[in-house]
Structure formats: structure tokens, C-alpha cells
Amino acid sequence: MQQPGMQQPGMQQPGMAGAAPGGAPHNPYAQAQSALATGSNTLKITQYALIGVGALTAVSGLFWMIMGSFIGGLSTLITGVVLAVVAFTVLPQFMGMMKQSTAMVDGLAAKAQLAQTGLPATASVIAVQQTGRMVNYNPEVSATLQVTHPQTGASYQVQSTSVVPQIAIPQVQPGAQVPVRINPQNPMDVVLAL
């Protein structure tokens, strides 16, 4: 019988790097990227709907003010204006936050892909500090690394920001040797491969 919270044999934990069946890189952030895309589209549709409903409500309020009850028409007009104002002022703020979140998650997904597909190498940790951001309860760190390129043998220093699993924190200390992956197109793009 499986204990609660225990991983089944052969199953990959959510958020952990590894290859998906068929050899394709596993994207631990695919669900978050999909949810953000859906949320962004929903906000756009909501904005257009509020603009349409607001305009229609405001026009009917004006018509009602002219043809019938001034007070009833005025309240309908005000409701339409409020809906339009929300669509033009409040929703764009949320859309901006969604864009920032999407950019952050896309960056994390790119780092996760590089950690799976980049050139394997070893680096020496020169300095490390937390950025203050946590991803799935794991700290993001900014590390200064001394890397030796596996193909050219060139040794160079890079600054890398990576999410470090809590269990691997003791491995990422100044003076330690850590596994890294290097972007073949940009050797300055290095990520910890823990």
C-alpha cells in the first residue's frame, strides 16, 4: 500500500527535471504556462465583453433617461460607465501582471530545458546568494561559477540564476564542484544541473 505523499516507483515527481517518455525533454512548467495562457486569453475576452456590455448599458441608460425615468436611466448609464472604466483601467493592470508571470515562468522553463539538454560540465562555485524567490518551496540562487567548457577547455566565470532543490542546498556552497549544463549556442548561459 502506498503511503500518502510518497512517490510511486517509476513515477516522476511534479516539478522535477527529467526526460519524458520518448526521449523528449520534460517541461515541469508546462501546466503553469498553459494556465497562464488560458488566464491571459480569458482576461482579454473579459475586457472585450465588459467594453461591449458597458457601452450597451450606457446607451440604454441614455435612451431610458430621454424616453422614460431619468433616475432609472441615470443609474443604468452610471453602471455602463463603471463597466467600461473597469475594462479600460483595471483589467490592463491584471493583464500586465499576467505578462510578468508568463515571462517568469517561461524563463524557468527555459532554464529547466537547458538543465536537461545543455552540454554537461562541472563548475566550481565561487559565490552564492539567494535571490529571495522560491519556486515550489525551493530557493532560487544566484551563483558565480568558474566553468571549464567541455569542448574547448576554456575556463571562464559566469553568473547563473537557478532553482536549487532544498536537498541539494549543501552541495551549492563556495568551493564546491557542481554539475552544470552549458548552452551550446551561448557558453555564458549556464545552469546548475542538480
Short mmCIF file of N, CA and C in Angstrom, two decimals:
data_model
loop_
_atom_site.label_atom_id
_atom_site.label_comp_id
_atom_site.label_asym_id
_atom_site.label_seq_id
_atom_site.Cartn_x
_atom_site.Cartn_y
_atom_site.Cartn_z
N MET A 1 0.84 -1.19 0.00
CA MET A 1 0.00 0.00 0.00
C MET A 1 0.88 1.25 0.00
N GLN A 2 0.52 2.20 -0.79
CA GLN A 2 1.30 3.43 -0.96
C GLN A 2 1.04 4.39 0.19
N GLN A 3 2.08 4.93 0.80
CA GLN A 3 1.95 5.93 1.85
C GLN A 3 1.55 7.26 1.25
N PRO A 4 0.71 8.08 1.94
CA PRO A 4 0.38 9.42 1.42
C PRO A 4 1.65 10.25 1.25
N GLY A 5 1.75 10.93 0.13
CA GLY A 5 2.88 11.81 -0.12
C GLY A 5 4.12 11.10 -0.65
N MET A 6 4.05 9.76 -0.78
CA MET A 6 5.19 9.01 -1.28
C MET A 6 5.08 8.88 -2.79
N GLN A 7 6.21 8.88 -3.44
CA GLN A 7 6.25 8.76 -4.90
C GLN A 7 6.19 7.29 -5.26
N GLN A 8 5.38 6.96 -6.27
CA GLN A 8 5.31 5.58 -6.73
C GLN A 8 6.57 5.27 -7.54
N PRO A 9 7.05 4.04 -7.48
CA PRO A 9 8.23 3.69 -8.27
C PRO A 9 7.97 3.91 -9.75
N GLY A 10 8.96 4.46 -10.43
CA GLY A 10 8.84 4.71 -11.85
C GLY A 10 8.09 5.97 -12.21
N MET A 11 7.55 6.66 -11.24
CA MET A 11 6.81 7.89 -11.49
C MET A 11 7.72 9.07 -11.18
N GLN A 12 7.62 10.12 -11.98
CA GLN A 12 8.43 11.31 -11.76
C GLN A 12 7.64 12.29 -10.92
N GLN A 13 8.30 12.89 -9.94
CA GLN A 13 7.63 13.89 -9.12
C GLN A 13 7.38 15.14 -9.91
N PRO A 14 6.22 15.83 -9.66
CA PRO A 14 5.98 17.10 -10.36
C PRO A 14 7.08 18.10 -10.05
N GLY A 15 7.48 18.85 -11.05
CA GLY A 15 8.48 19.89 -10.86
C GLY A 15 9.91 19.41 -10.93
N MET A 16 10.13 18.13 -11.12
CA MET A 16 11.49 17.61 -11.18
C MET A 16 11.90 17.44 -12.64
N ALA A 17 13.15 17.73 -12.92
CA ALA A 17 13.65 17.62 -14.30
C ALA A 17 13.84 16.16 -14.66
N GLY A 18 13.76 15.88 -15.93
CA GLY A 18 13.98 14.53 -16.43
C GLY A 18 13.43 14.41 -17.82
N ALA A 19 13.69 13.31 -18.44
CA ALA A 19 13.19 13.11 -19.80
C ALA A 19 11.80 12.51 -19.76
N ALA A 20 10.95 13.00 -20.62
CA ALA A 20 9.61 12.45 -20.76
C ALA A 20 9.72 11.18 -21.60
N PRO A 21 8.68 10.35 -21.56
CA PRO A 21 8.72 9.14 -22.39
C PRO A 21 8.96 9.53 -23.85
N GLY A 22 9.77 8.73 -24.53
CA GLY A 22 10.09 9.02 -25.93
C GLY A 22 11.36 9.85 -26.07
N GLY A 23 12.02 10.22 -24.96
CA GLY A 23 13.27 10.94 -25.01
C GLY A 23 13.16 12.45 -25.11
N ALA A 24 11.94 13.00 -25.22
CA ALA A 24 11.77 14.46 -25.29
C ALA A 24 11.99 15.06 -23.91
N PRO A 25 12.57 16.27 -23.83
CA PRO A 25 12.77 16.88 -22.52
C PRO A 25 11.43 17.13 -21.82
N HIS A 26 11.42 16.87 -20.53
CA HIS A 26 10.23 17.09 -19.71
C HIS A 26 10.19 18.57 -19.30
N ASN A 27 9.06 19.22 -19.49
CA ASN A 27 8.90 20.61 -19.09
C ASN A 27 8.07 20.65 -17.82
N PRO A 28 8.70 20.84 -16.65
CA PRO A 28 7.95 20.85 -15.40
C PRO A 28 7.05 22.08 -15.26
N TYR A 29 7.18 23.04 -16.15
CA TYR A 29 6.39 24.27 -16.07
C TYR A 29 5.30 24.33 -17.13
N ALA A 30 5.08 23.23 -17.86
CA ALA A 30 4.09 23.23 -18.94
C ALA A 30 2.69 23.53 -18.43
N GLN A 31 2.33 22.98 -17.29
CA GLN A 31 0.99 23.22 -16.74
C GLN A 31 0.82 24.68 -16.36
N ALA A 32 1.83 25.26 -15.75
CA ALA A 32 1.76 26.68 -15.37
C ALA A 32 1.69 27.56 -16.62
N GLN A 33 2.47 27.23 -17.65
CA GLN A 33 2.45 28.01 -18.88
C GLN A 33 1.07 27.93 -19.53
N SER A 34 0.48 26.75 -19.53
CA SER A 34 -0.85 26.57 -20.11
C SER A 34 -1.90 27.36 -19.33
N ALA A 35 -1.82 27.31 -18.00
CA ALA A 35 -2.78 28.04 -17.17
C ALA A 35 -2.65 29.55 -17.37
N LEU A 36 -1.42 30.04 -17.48
CA LEU A 36 -1.21 31.47 -17.70
C LEU A 36 -1.72 31.90 -19.07
N ALA A 37 -1.52 31.08 -20.09
CA ALA A 37 -2.03 31.40 -21.43
C ALA A 37 -3.56 31.45 -21.42
N THR A 38 -4.16 30.48 -20.75
CA THR A 38 -5.62 30.46 -20.64
C THR A 38 -6.12 31.67 -19.87
N GLY A 39 -5.45 32.00 -18.77
CA GLY A 39 -5.84 33.17 -17.98
C GLY A 39 -5.71 34.46 -18.76
N SER A 40 -4.65 34.60 -19.54
CA SER A 40 -4.46 35.81 -20.35
C SER A 40 -5.56 35.94 -21.39
N ASN A 41 -5.88 34.83 -22.04
CA ASN A 41 -6.96 34.86 -23.04
C ASN A 41 -8.30 35.18 -22.40
N THR A 42 -8.55 34.63 -21.22
CA THR A 42 -9.80 34.89 -20.51
C THR A 42 -9.91 36.36 -20.14
N LEU A 43 -8.79 36.96 -19.70
CA LEU A 43 -8.81 38.39 -19.37
C LEU A 43 -9.11 39.25 -20.59
N LYS A 44 -8.53 38.89 -21.75
CA LYS A 44 -8.80 39.65 -22.97
C LYS A 44 -10.28 39.56 -23.36
N ILE A 45 -10.83 38.34 -23.30
CA ILE A 45 -12.24 38.16 -23.62
C ILE A 45 -13.12 38.93 -22.63
N THR A 46 -12.75 38.89 -21.35
CA THR A 46 -13.50 39.62 -20.33
C THR A 46 -13.45 41.12 -20.60
N GLN A 47 -12.28 41.61 -21.01
CA GLN A 47 -12.17 43.04 -21.30
C GLN A 47 -13.09 43.44 -22.44
N TYR A 48 -13.08 42.67 -23.54
CA TYR A 48 -13.95 42.98 -24.67
C TYR A 48 -15.42 42.87 -24.28
N ALA A 49 -15.75 41.87 -23.47
CA ALA A 49 -17.14 41.70 -23.04
C ALA A 49 -17.59 42.88 -22.17
N LEU A 50 -16.72 43.31 -21.25
CA LEU A 50 -17.07 44.45 -20.39
C LEU A 50 -17.22 45.73 -21.20
N ILE A 51 -16.37 45.91 -22.20
CA ILE A 51 -16.49 47.10 -23.06
C ILE A 51 -17.84 47.06 -23.78
N GLY A 52 -18.17 45.89 -24.35
CA GLY A 52 -19.44 45.77 -25.07
C GLY A 52 -20.65 45.95 -24.18
N VAL A 53 -20.65 45.26 -23.05
CA VAL A 53 -21.79 45.37 -22.12
C VAL A 53 -21.87 46.78 -21.55
N GLY A 54 -20.72 47.36 -21.22
CA GLY A 54 -20.71 48.73 -20.69
C GLY A 54 -21.26 49.73 -21.68
N ALA A 55 -20.83 49.61 -22.94
CA ALA A 55 -21.32 50.53 -23.98
C ALA A 55 -22.82 50.35 -24.18
N LEU A 56 -23.27 49.12 -24.26
CA LEU A 56 -24.69 48.84 -24.46
C LEU A 56 -25.52 49.35 -23.28
N THR A 57 -25.02 49.13 -22.08
CA THR A 57 -25.73 49.59 -20.88
C THR A 57 -25.78 51.11 -20.83
N ALA A 58 -24.66 51.77 -21.18
CA ALA A 58 -24.64 53.23 -21.17
C ALA A 58 -25.62 53.80 -22.20
N VAL A 59 -25.65 53.22 -23.40
CA VAL A 59 -26.58 53.70 -24.44
C VAL A 59 -28.02 53.48 -24.02
N SER A 60 -28.30 52.31 -23.44
CA SER A 60 -29.68 52.07 -23.00
C SER A 60 -30.04 53.00 -21.84
N GLY A 61 -29.07 53.32 -20.99
CA GLY A 61 -29.31 54.29 -19.91
C GLY A 61 -29.66 55.66 -20.47
N LEU A 62 -28.92 56.10 -21.49
CA LEU A 62 -29.23 57.39 -22.13
C LEU A 62 -30.63 57.36 -22.75
N PHE A 63 -30.94 56.27 -23.43
CA PHE A 63 -32.26 56.14 -24.05
C PHE A 63 -33.35 56.18 -23.00
N TRP A 64 -33.12 55.46 -21.90
CA TRP A 64 -34.10 55.41 -20.82
C TRP A 64 -34.28 56.79 -20.17
N MET A 65 -33.16 57.53 -20.02
CA MET A 65 -33.24 58.88 -19.44
C MET A 65 -34.09 59.79 -20.32
N ILE A 66 -33.94 59.68 -21.63
CA ILE A 66 -34.67 60.55 -22.56
C ILE A 66 -36.14 60.14 -22.66
N MET A 67 -36.40 58.85 -22.74
CA MET A 67 -37.75 58.37 -23.01
C MET A 67 -38.55 58.03 -21.76
N GLY A 68 -37.92 57.80 -20.67
CA GLY A 68 -38.68 57.33 -19.51
C GLY A 68 -38.21 57.98 -18.22
N SER A 69 -37.80 57.17 -17.32
CA SER A 69 -37.41 57.62 -15.98
C SER A 69 -35.98 58.15 -15.99
N PHE A 70 -35.82 59.37 -15.54
CA PHE A 70 -34.50 59.98 -15.50
C PHE A 70 -33.61 59.26 -14.50
N ILE A 71 -34.12 58.95 -13.31
CA ILE A 71 -33.32 58.31 -12.24
C ILE A 71 -32.92 56.90 -12.67
N GLY A 72 -33.88 56.13 -13.20
CA GLY A 72 -33.57 54.77 -13.66
C GLY A 72 -32.55 54.78 -14.79
N GLY A 73 -32.70 55.72 -15.72
CA GLY A 73 -31.77 55.83 -16.83
C GLY A 73 -30.38 56.25 -16.37
N LEU A 74 -30.34 57.18 -15.40
CA LEU A 74 -29.06 57.65 -14.87
C LEU A 74 -28.30 56.52 -14.19
N SER A 75 -29.01 55.70 -13.40
CA SER A 75 -28.33 54.59 -12.72
C SER A 75 -27.83 53.56 -13.73
N THR A 76 -28.59 53.34 -14.80
CA THR A 76 -28.16 52.41 -15.84
C THR A 76 -26.95 52.98 -16.59
N LEU A 77 -26.97 54.29 -16.87
CA LEU A 77 -25.85 54.95 -17.52
C LEU A 77 -24.59 54.85 -16.67
N ILE A 78 -24.71 55.10 -15.38
CA ILE A 78 -23.55 55.03 -14.46
C ILE A 78 -23.00 53.60 -14.43
N THR A 79 -23.89 52.60 -14.41
CA THR A 79 -23.43 51.20 -14.42
C THR A 79 -22.62 50.91 -15.68
N GLY A 80 -23.11 51.39 -16.83
CA GLY A 80 -22.39 51.18 -18.08
C GLY A 80 -21.03 51.84 -18.08
N VAL A 81 -20.96 53.06 -17.56
CA VAL A 81 -19.69 53.79 -17.49
C VAL A 81 -18.71 53.06 -16.57
N VAL A 82 -19.20 52.58 -15.43
CA VAL A 82 -18.33 51.85 -14.49
C VAL A 82 -17.77 50.59 -15.16
N LEU A 83 -18.59 49.86 -15.87
CA LEU A 83 -18.11 48.66 -16.56
C LEU A 83 -17.03 49.00 -17.58
N ALA A 84 -17.23 50.07 -18.32
CA ALA A 84 -16.24 50.49 -19.32
C ALA A 84 -14.95 50.95 -18.66
N VAL A 85 -15.06 51.69 -17.56
CA VAL A 85 -13.87 52.16 -16.84
C VAL A 85 -13.07 50.97 -16.31
N VAL A 86 -13.76 49.98 -15.76
CA VAL A 86 -13.08 48.78 -15.27
C VAL A 86 -12.35 48.09 -16.43
N ALA A 87 -13.02 48.00 -17.58
CA ALA A 87 -12.42 47.34 -18.75
C ALA A 87 -11.18 48.08 -19.25
N PHE A 88 -11.17 49.40 -19.14
CA PHE A 88 -10.05 50.18 -19.68
C PHE A 88 -8.95 50.49 -18.66
N THR A 89 -9.25 50.39 -17.36
CA THR A 89 -8.24 50.76 -16.37
C THR A 89 -7.80 49.60 -15.48
N VAL A 90 -8.73 48.83 -14.96
CA VAL A 90 -8.37 47.77 -14.00
C VAL A 90 -7.85 46.52 -14.71
N LEU A 91 -8.56 46.05 -15.71
CA LEU A 91 -8.13 44.82 -16.40
C LEU A 91 -6.75 44.93 -17.05
N PRO A 92 -6.37 46.07 -17.63
CA PRO A 92 -4.99 46.14 -18.16
C PRO A 92 -3.91 45.95 -17.08
N GLN A 93 -4.21 46.35 -15.84
CA GLN A 93 -3.25 46.11 -14.76
C GLN A 93 -3.08 44.61 -14.52
N PHE A 94 -4.20 43.89 -14.51
CA PHE A 94 -4.12 42.44 -14.34
C PHE A 94 -3.43 41.79 -15.53
N MET A 95 -3.68 42.31 -16.73
CA MET A 95 -3.01 41.77 -17.91
C MET A 95 -1.50 41.98 -17.83
N GLY A 96 -1.07 43.11 -17.30
CA GLY A 96 0.35 43.36 -17.10
C GLY A 96 0.96 42.38 -16.12
N MET A 97 0.24 42.08 -15.03
CA MET A 97 0.73 41.10 -14.06
C MET A 97 0.81 39.71 -14.70
N MET A 98 -0.16 39.38 -15.54
CA MET A 98 -0.13 38.09 -16.23
C MET A 98 1.08 38.00 -17.16
N LYS A 99 1.40 39.11 -17.85
CA LYS A 99 2.57 39.11 -18.74
C LYS A 99 3.86 38.90 -17.94
N GLN A 100 3.96 39.56 -16.78
CA GLN A 100 5.15 39.39 -15.94
C GLN A 100 5.26 37.95 -15.45
N SER A 101 4.14 37.38 -15.03
CA SER A 101 4.14 35.99 -14.57
C SER A 101 4.51 35.04 -15.69
N THR A 102 3.97 35.29 -16.88
CA THR A 102 4.28 34.45 -18.03
C THR A 102 5.77 34.53 -18.37
N ALA A 103 6.34 35.73 -18.33
CA ALA A 103 7.77 35.88 -18.61
C ALA A 103 8.61 35.13 -17.59
N MET A 104 8.22 35.19 -16.31
CA MET A 104 8.96 34.49 -15.26
C MET A 104 8.90 32.98 -15.47
N VAL A 105 7.71 32.45 -15.72
CA VAL A 105 7.55 31.01 -15.90
C VAL A 105 8.25 30.54 -17.17
N ASP A 106 8.18 31.34 -18.24
CA ASP A 106 8.89 30.98 -19.48
C ASP A 106 10.40 30.91 -19.24
N GLY A 107 10.92 31.84 -18.43
CA GLY A 107 12.34 31.83 -18.08
C GLY A 107 12.72 30.58 -17.29
N LEU A 108 11.86 30.20 -16.34
CA LEU A 108 12.11 28.99 -15.56
C LEU A 108 12.06 27.75 -16.45
N ALA A 109 11.12 27.73 -17.39
CA ALA A 109 11.01 26.59 -18.31
C ALA A 109 12.25 26.49 -19.19
N ALA A 110 12.76 27.63 -19.65
CA ALA A 110 13.97 27.64 -20.48
C ALA A 110 15.16 27.10 -19.68
N LYS A 111 15.27 27.51 -18.41
CA LYS A 111 16.36 27.01 -17.56
C LYS A 111 16.22 25.51 -17.34
N ALA A 112 14.98 25.04 -17.13
CA ALA A 112 14.76 23.61 -16.92
C ALA A 112 15.12 22.81 -18.17
N GLN A 113 14.79 23.36 -19.34
CA GLN A 113 15.14 22.68 -20.58
C GLN A 113 16.66 22.64 -20.76
N LEU A 114 17.33 23.76 -20.47
CA LEU A 114 18.79 23.79 -20.58
C LEU A 114 19.42 22.78 -19.62
N ALA A 115 18.85 22.64 -18.41
CA ALA A 115 19.38 21.70 -17.43
C ALA A 115 19.26 20.25 -17.91
N GLN A 116 18.39 20.01 -18.88
CA GLN A 116 18.21 18.66 -19.42
C GLN A 116 18.99 18.44 -20.72
N THR A 117 19.15 19.50 -21.52
CA THR A 117 19.67 19.31 -22.87
C THR A 117 21.01 19.97 -23.14
N GLY A 118 21.51 20.81 -22.21
CA GLY A 118 22.78 21.51 -22.45
C GLY A 118 23.98 20.59 -22.37
N LEU A 119 25.14 21.13 -22.72
CA LEU A 119 26.39 20.37 -22.64
C LEU A 119 26.74 20.14 -21.17
N PRO A 120 26.93 18.88 -20.76
CA PRO A 120 27.29 18.63 -19.36
C PRO A 120 28.73 19.08 -19.07
N ALA A 121 28.89 19.70 -17.91
CA ALA A 121 30.21 20.15 -17.48
C ALA A 121 30.22 20.22 -15.96
N THR A 122 31.36 20.57 -15.41
CA THR A 122 31.49 20.77 -13.97
C THR A 122 32.00 22.18 -13.74
N ALA A 123 31.49 22.80 -12.69
CA ALA A 123 31.92 24.16 -12.36
C ALA A 123 32.26 24.24 -10.88
N SER A 124 33.09 25.20 -10.56
CA SER A 124 33.43 25.47 -9.17
C SER A 124 32.62 26.67 -8.71
N VAL A 125 31.97 26.54 -7.55
CA VAL A 125 31.17 27.63 -7.01
C VAL A 125 32.10 28.64 -6.35
N ILE A 126 32.05 29.89 -6.82
CA ILE A 126 32.86 30.95 -6.24
C ILE A 126 32.06 31.68 -5.17
N ALA A 127 30.83 32.01 -5.47
CA ALA A 127 29.95 32.70 -4.52
C ALA A 127 28.52 32.32 -4.82
N VAL A 128 27.68 32.36 -3.81
CA VAL A 128 26.26 32.03 -3.98
C VAL A 128 25.43 32.85 -3.00
N GLN A 129 24.27 33.31 -3.49
CA GLN A 129 23.34 34.01 -2.60
C GLN A 129 21.92 33.77 -3.10
N GLN A 130 20.97 33.78 -2.16
CA GLN A 130 19.58 33.60 -2.53
C GLN A 130 19.04 34.88 -3.16
N THR A 131 18.13 34.70 -4.13
CA THR A 131 17.50 35.87 -4.77
C THR A 131 16.29 36.34 -3.96
N GLY A 132 15.78 35.48 -3.07
CA GLY A 132 14.58 35.81 -2.31
C GLY A 132 13.33 35.21 -2.92
N ARG A 133 13.47 34.60 -4.08
CA ARG A 133 12.31 33.99 -4.74
C ARG A 133 12.33 32.49 -4.50
N MET A 134 11.15 31.92 -4.25
CA MET A 134 11.01 30.48 -4.05
C MET A 134 10.16 29.92 -5.19
N VAL A 135 10.52 28.75 -5.69
CA VAL A 135 9.77 28.06 -6.73
C VAL A 135 9.47 26.66 -6.21
N ASN A 136 8.20 26.36 -6.01
CA ASN A 136 7.80 25.06 -5.44
C ASN A 136 8.55 24.78 -4.12
N TYR A 137 8.66 25.79 -3.29
CA TYR A 137 9.32 25.70 -1.98
C TYR A 137 10.83 25.49 -2.08
N ASN A 138 11.40 25.67 -3.27
CA ASN A 138 12.83 25.56 -3.46
C ASN A 138 13.39 26.95 -3.73
N PRO A 139 14.52 27.30 -3.11
CA PRO A 139 15.06 28.66 -3.29
C PRO A 139 15.72 28.84 -4.65
N GLU A 140 15.58 30.04 -5.17
CA GLU A 140 16.32 30.43 -6.37
C GLU A 140 17.60 31.10 -5.88
N VAL A 141 18.73 30.72 -6.47
CA VAL A 141 20.01 31.28 -6.07
C VAL A 141 20.71 31.90 -7.26
N SER A 142 21.52 32.89 -6.96
CA SER A 142 22.40 33.49 -7.96
C SER A 142 23.81 33.05 -7.58
N ALA A 143 24.44 32.31 -8.48
CA ALA A 143 25.76 31.75 -8.19
C ALA A 143 26.78 32.27 -9.18
N THR A 144 27.95 32.61 -8.66
CA THR A 144 29.09 32.92 -9.51
C THR A 144 29.88 31.63 -9.65
N LEU A 145 30.07 31.20 -10.90
CA LEU A 145 30.69 29.91 -11.17
C LEU A 145 31.93 30.06 -12.04
N GLN A 146 32.93 29.22 -11.79
CA GLN A 146 34.10 29.09 -12.65
C GLN A 146 33.88 27.83 -13.47
N VAL A 147 33.64 28.00 -14.76
CA VAL A 147 33.27 26.90 -15.63
C VAL A 147 34.43 26.57 -16.57
N THR A 148 34.62 25.28 -16.81
CA THR A 148 35.56 24.83 -17.84
C THR A 148 34.72 24.21 -18.94
N HIS A 149 34.77 24.81 -20.14
CA HIS A 149 33.95 24.34 -21.25
C HIS A 149 34.41 22.95 -21.66
N PRO A 150 33.50 21.97 -21.78
CA PRO A 150 33.90 20.59 -22.08
C PRO A 150 34.46 20.39 -23.48
N GLN A 151 34.12 21.26 -24.42
CA GLN A 151 34.60 21.07 -25.80
C GLN A 151 35.86 21.88 -26.09
N THR A 152 35.93 23.11 -25.59
CA THR A 152 37.08 23.97 -25.90
C THR A 152 38.15 23.96 -24.82
N GLY A 153 37.77 23.56 -23.61
CA GLY A 153 38.72 23.58 -22.49
C GLY A 153 38.90 24.97 -21.90
N ALA A 154 38.20 25.98 -22.44
CA ALA A 154 38.32 27.35 -21.92
C ALA A 154 37.70 27.43 -20.53
N SER A 155 38.38 28.15 -19.66
CA SER A 155 37.88 28.36 -18.31
C SER A 155 37.42 29.81 -18.19
N TYR A 156 36.22 30.01 -17.70
CA TYR A 156 35.66 31.36 -17.60
C TYR A 156 34.66 31.43 -16.45
N GLN A 157 34.36 32.65 -16.05
CA GLN A 157 33.46 32.90 -14.93
C GLN A 157 32.10 33.35 -15.46
N VAL A 158 31.03 32.81 -14.86
CA VAL A 158 29.67 33.21 -15.25
C VAL A 158 28.84 33.44 -13.99
N GLN A 159 27.78 34.21 -14.18
CA GLN A 159 26.77 34.40 -13.15
C GLN A 159 25.55 33.61 -13.60
N SER A 160 25.06 32.71 -12.76
CA SER A 160 23.92 31.86 -13.12
C SER A 160 22.85 31.93 -12.05
N THR A 161 21.61 32.05 -12.49
CA THR A 161 20.48 32.03 -11.57
C THR A 161 19.75 30.71 -11.79
N SER A 162 19.59 29.93 -10.73
CA SER A 162 18.97 28.62 -10.83
C SER A 162 18.13 28.35 -9.59
N VAL A 163 17.12 27.49 -9.76
CA VAL A 163 16.35 26.99 -8.63
C VAL A 163 17.07 25.76 -8.12
N VAL A 164 17.34 25.73 -6.81
CA VAL A 164 18.08 24.62 -6.20
C VAL A 164 17.13 23.83 -5.31
N PRO A 165 16.98 22.53 -5.57
CA PRO A 165 16.16 21.72 -4.67
C PRO A 165 16.71 21.80 -3.25
N GLN A 166 15.83 21.86 -2.26
CA GLN A 166 16.27 22.04 -0.88
C GLN A 166 17.28 20.98 -0.45
N ILE A 167 17.10 19.78 -0.92
CA ILE A 167 18.01 18.70 -0.54
C ILE A 167 19.41 18.90 -1.10
N ALA A 168 19.54 19.72 -2.16
CA ALA A 168 20.85 19.95 -2.79
C ALA A 168 21.53 21.23 -2.31
N ILE A 169 20.91 21.97 -1.41
CA ILE A 169 21.49 23.23 -0.94
C ILE A 169 22.91 23.05 -0.38
N PRO A 170 23.19 21.99 0.40
CA PRO A 170 24.57 21.82 0.90
C PRO A 170 25.60 21.63 -0.19
N GLN A 171 25.19 21.17 -1.38
CA GLN A 171 26.12 20.96 -2.48
C GLN A 171 26.54 22.25 -3.16
N VAL A 172 25.72 23.31 -2.99
CA VAL A 172 25.97 24.57 -3.70
C VAL A 172 26.53 25.59 -2.70
N GLN A 173 27.79 25.39 -2.35
CA GLN A 173 28.48 26.27 -1.40
C GLN A 173 29.81 26.69 -2.04
N PRO A 174 30.33 27.86 -1.67
CA PRO A 174 31.62 28.29 -2.23
C PRO A 174 32.70 27.21 -2.07
N GLY A 175 33.41 26.97 -3.17
CA GLY A 175 34.47 25.97 -3.19
C GLY A 175 34.01 24.60 -3.68
N ALA A 176 32.70 24.37 -3.74
CA ALA A 176 32.19 23.08 -4.16
C ALA A 176 32.22 22.94 -5.68
N GLN A 177 32.36 21.70 -6.14
CA GLN A 177 32.25 21.37 -7.56
C GLN A 177 30.81 20.94 -7.81
N VAL A 178 30.16 21.54 -8.81
CA VAL A 178 28.76 21.23 -9.09
C VAL A 178 28.59 20.88 -10.57
N PRO A 179 27.64 20.00 -10.87
CA PRO A 179 27.35 19.71 -12.27
C PRO A 179 26.56 20.87 -12.88
N VAL A 180 26.90 21.24 -14.09
CA VAL A 180 26.20 22.31 -14.80
C VAL A 180 25.91 21.84 -16.22
N ARG A 181 25.05 22.61 -16.87
CA ARG A 181 24.78 22.41 -18.30
C ARG A 181 25.02 23.74 -18.98
N ILE A 182 25.64 23.68 -20.15
CA ILE A 182 26.02 24.89 -20.90
C ILE A 182 25.23 24.93 -22.20
N ASN A 183 24.72 26.10 -22.52
CA ASN A 183 24.03 26.30 -23.78
C ASN A 183 25.07 26.25 -24.90
N PRO A 184 24.95 25.32 -25.87
CA PRO A 184 25.95 25.21 -26.93
C PRO A 184 26.06 26.48 -27.79
N GLN A 185 24.96 27.23 -27.93
CA GLN A 185 24.98 28.45 -28.74
C GLN A 185 25.51 29.66 -27.98
N ASN A 186 25.44 29.61 -26.63
CA ASN A 186 25.89 30.73 -25.81
C ASN A 186 26.57 30.18 -24.56
N PRO A 187 27.89 30.03 -24.57
CA PRO A 187 28.58 29.42 -23.44
C PRO A 187 28.44 30.20 -22.12
N MET A 188 27.98 31.45 -22.19
CA MET A 188 27.77 32.22 -20.96
C MET A 188 26.43 31.87 -20.31
N ASP A 189 25.59 31.12 -21.01
CA ASP A 189 24.30 30.67 -20.49
C ASP A 189 24.51 29.31 -19.84
N VAL A 190 24.64 29.32 -18.52
CA VAL A 190 24.97 28.11 -17.75
C VAL A 190 23.92 27.96 -16.66
N VAL A 191 23.52 26.72 -16.41
CA VAL A 191 22.55 26.45 -15.36
C VAL A 191 23.04 25.28 -14.52
N LEU A 192 22.76 25.35 -13.21
CA LEU A 192 23.09 24.23 -12.33
C LEU A 192 22.24 23.04 -12.72
N ALA A 193 22.82 21.87 -12.76
CA ALA A 193 22.11 20.64 -13.13
C ALA A 193 22.09 19.69 -11.95
N LEU A 194 21.35 20.08 -10.92
CA LEU A 194 21.30 19.29 -9.69
C LEU A 194 20.12 18.33 -9.69
#
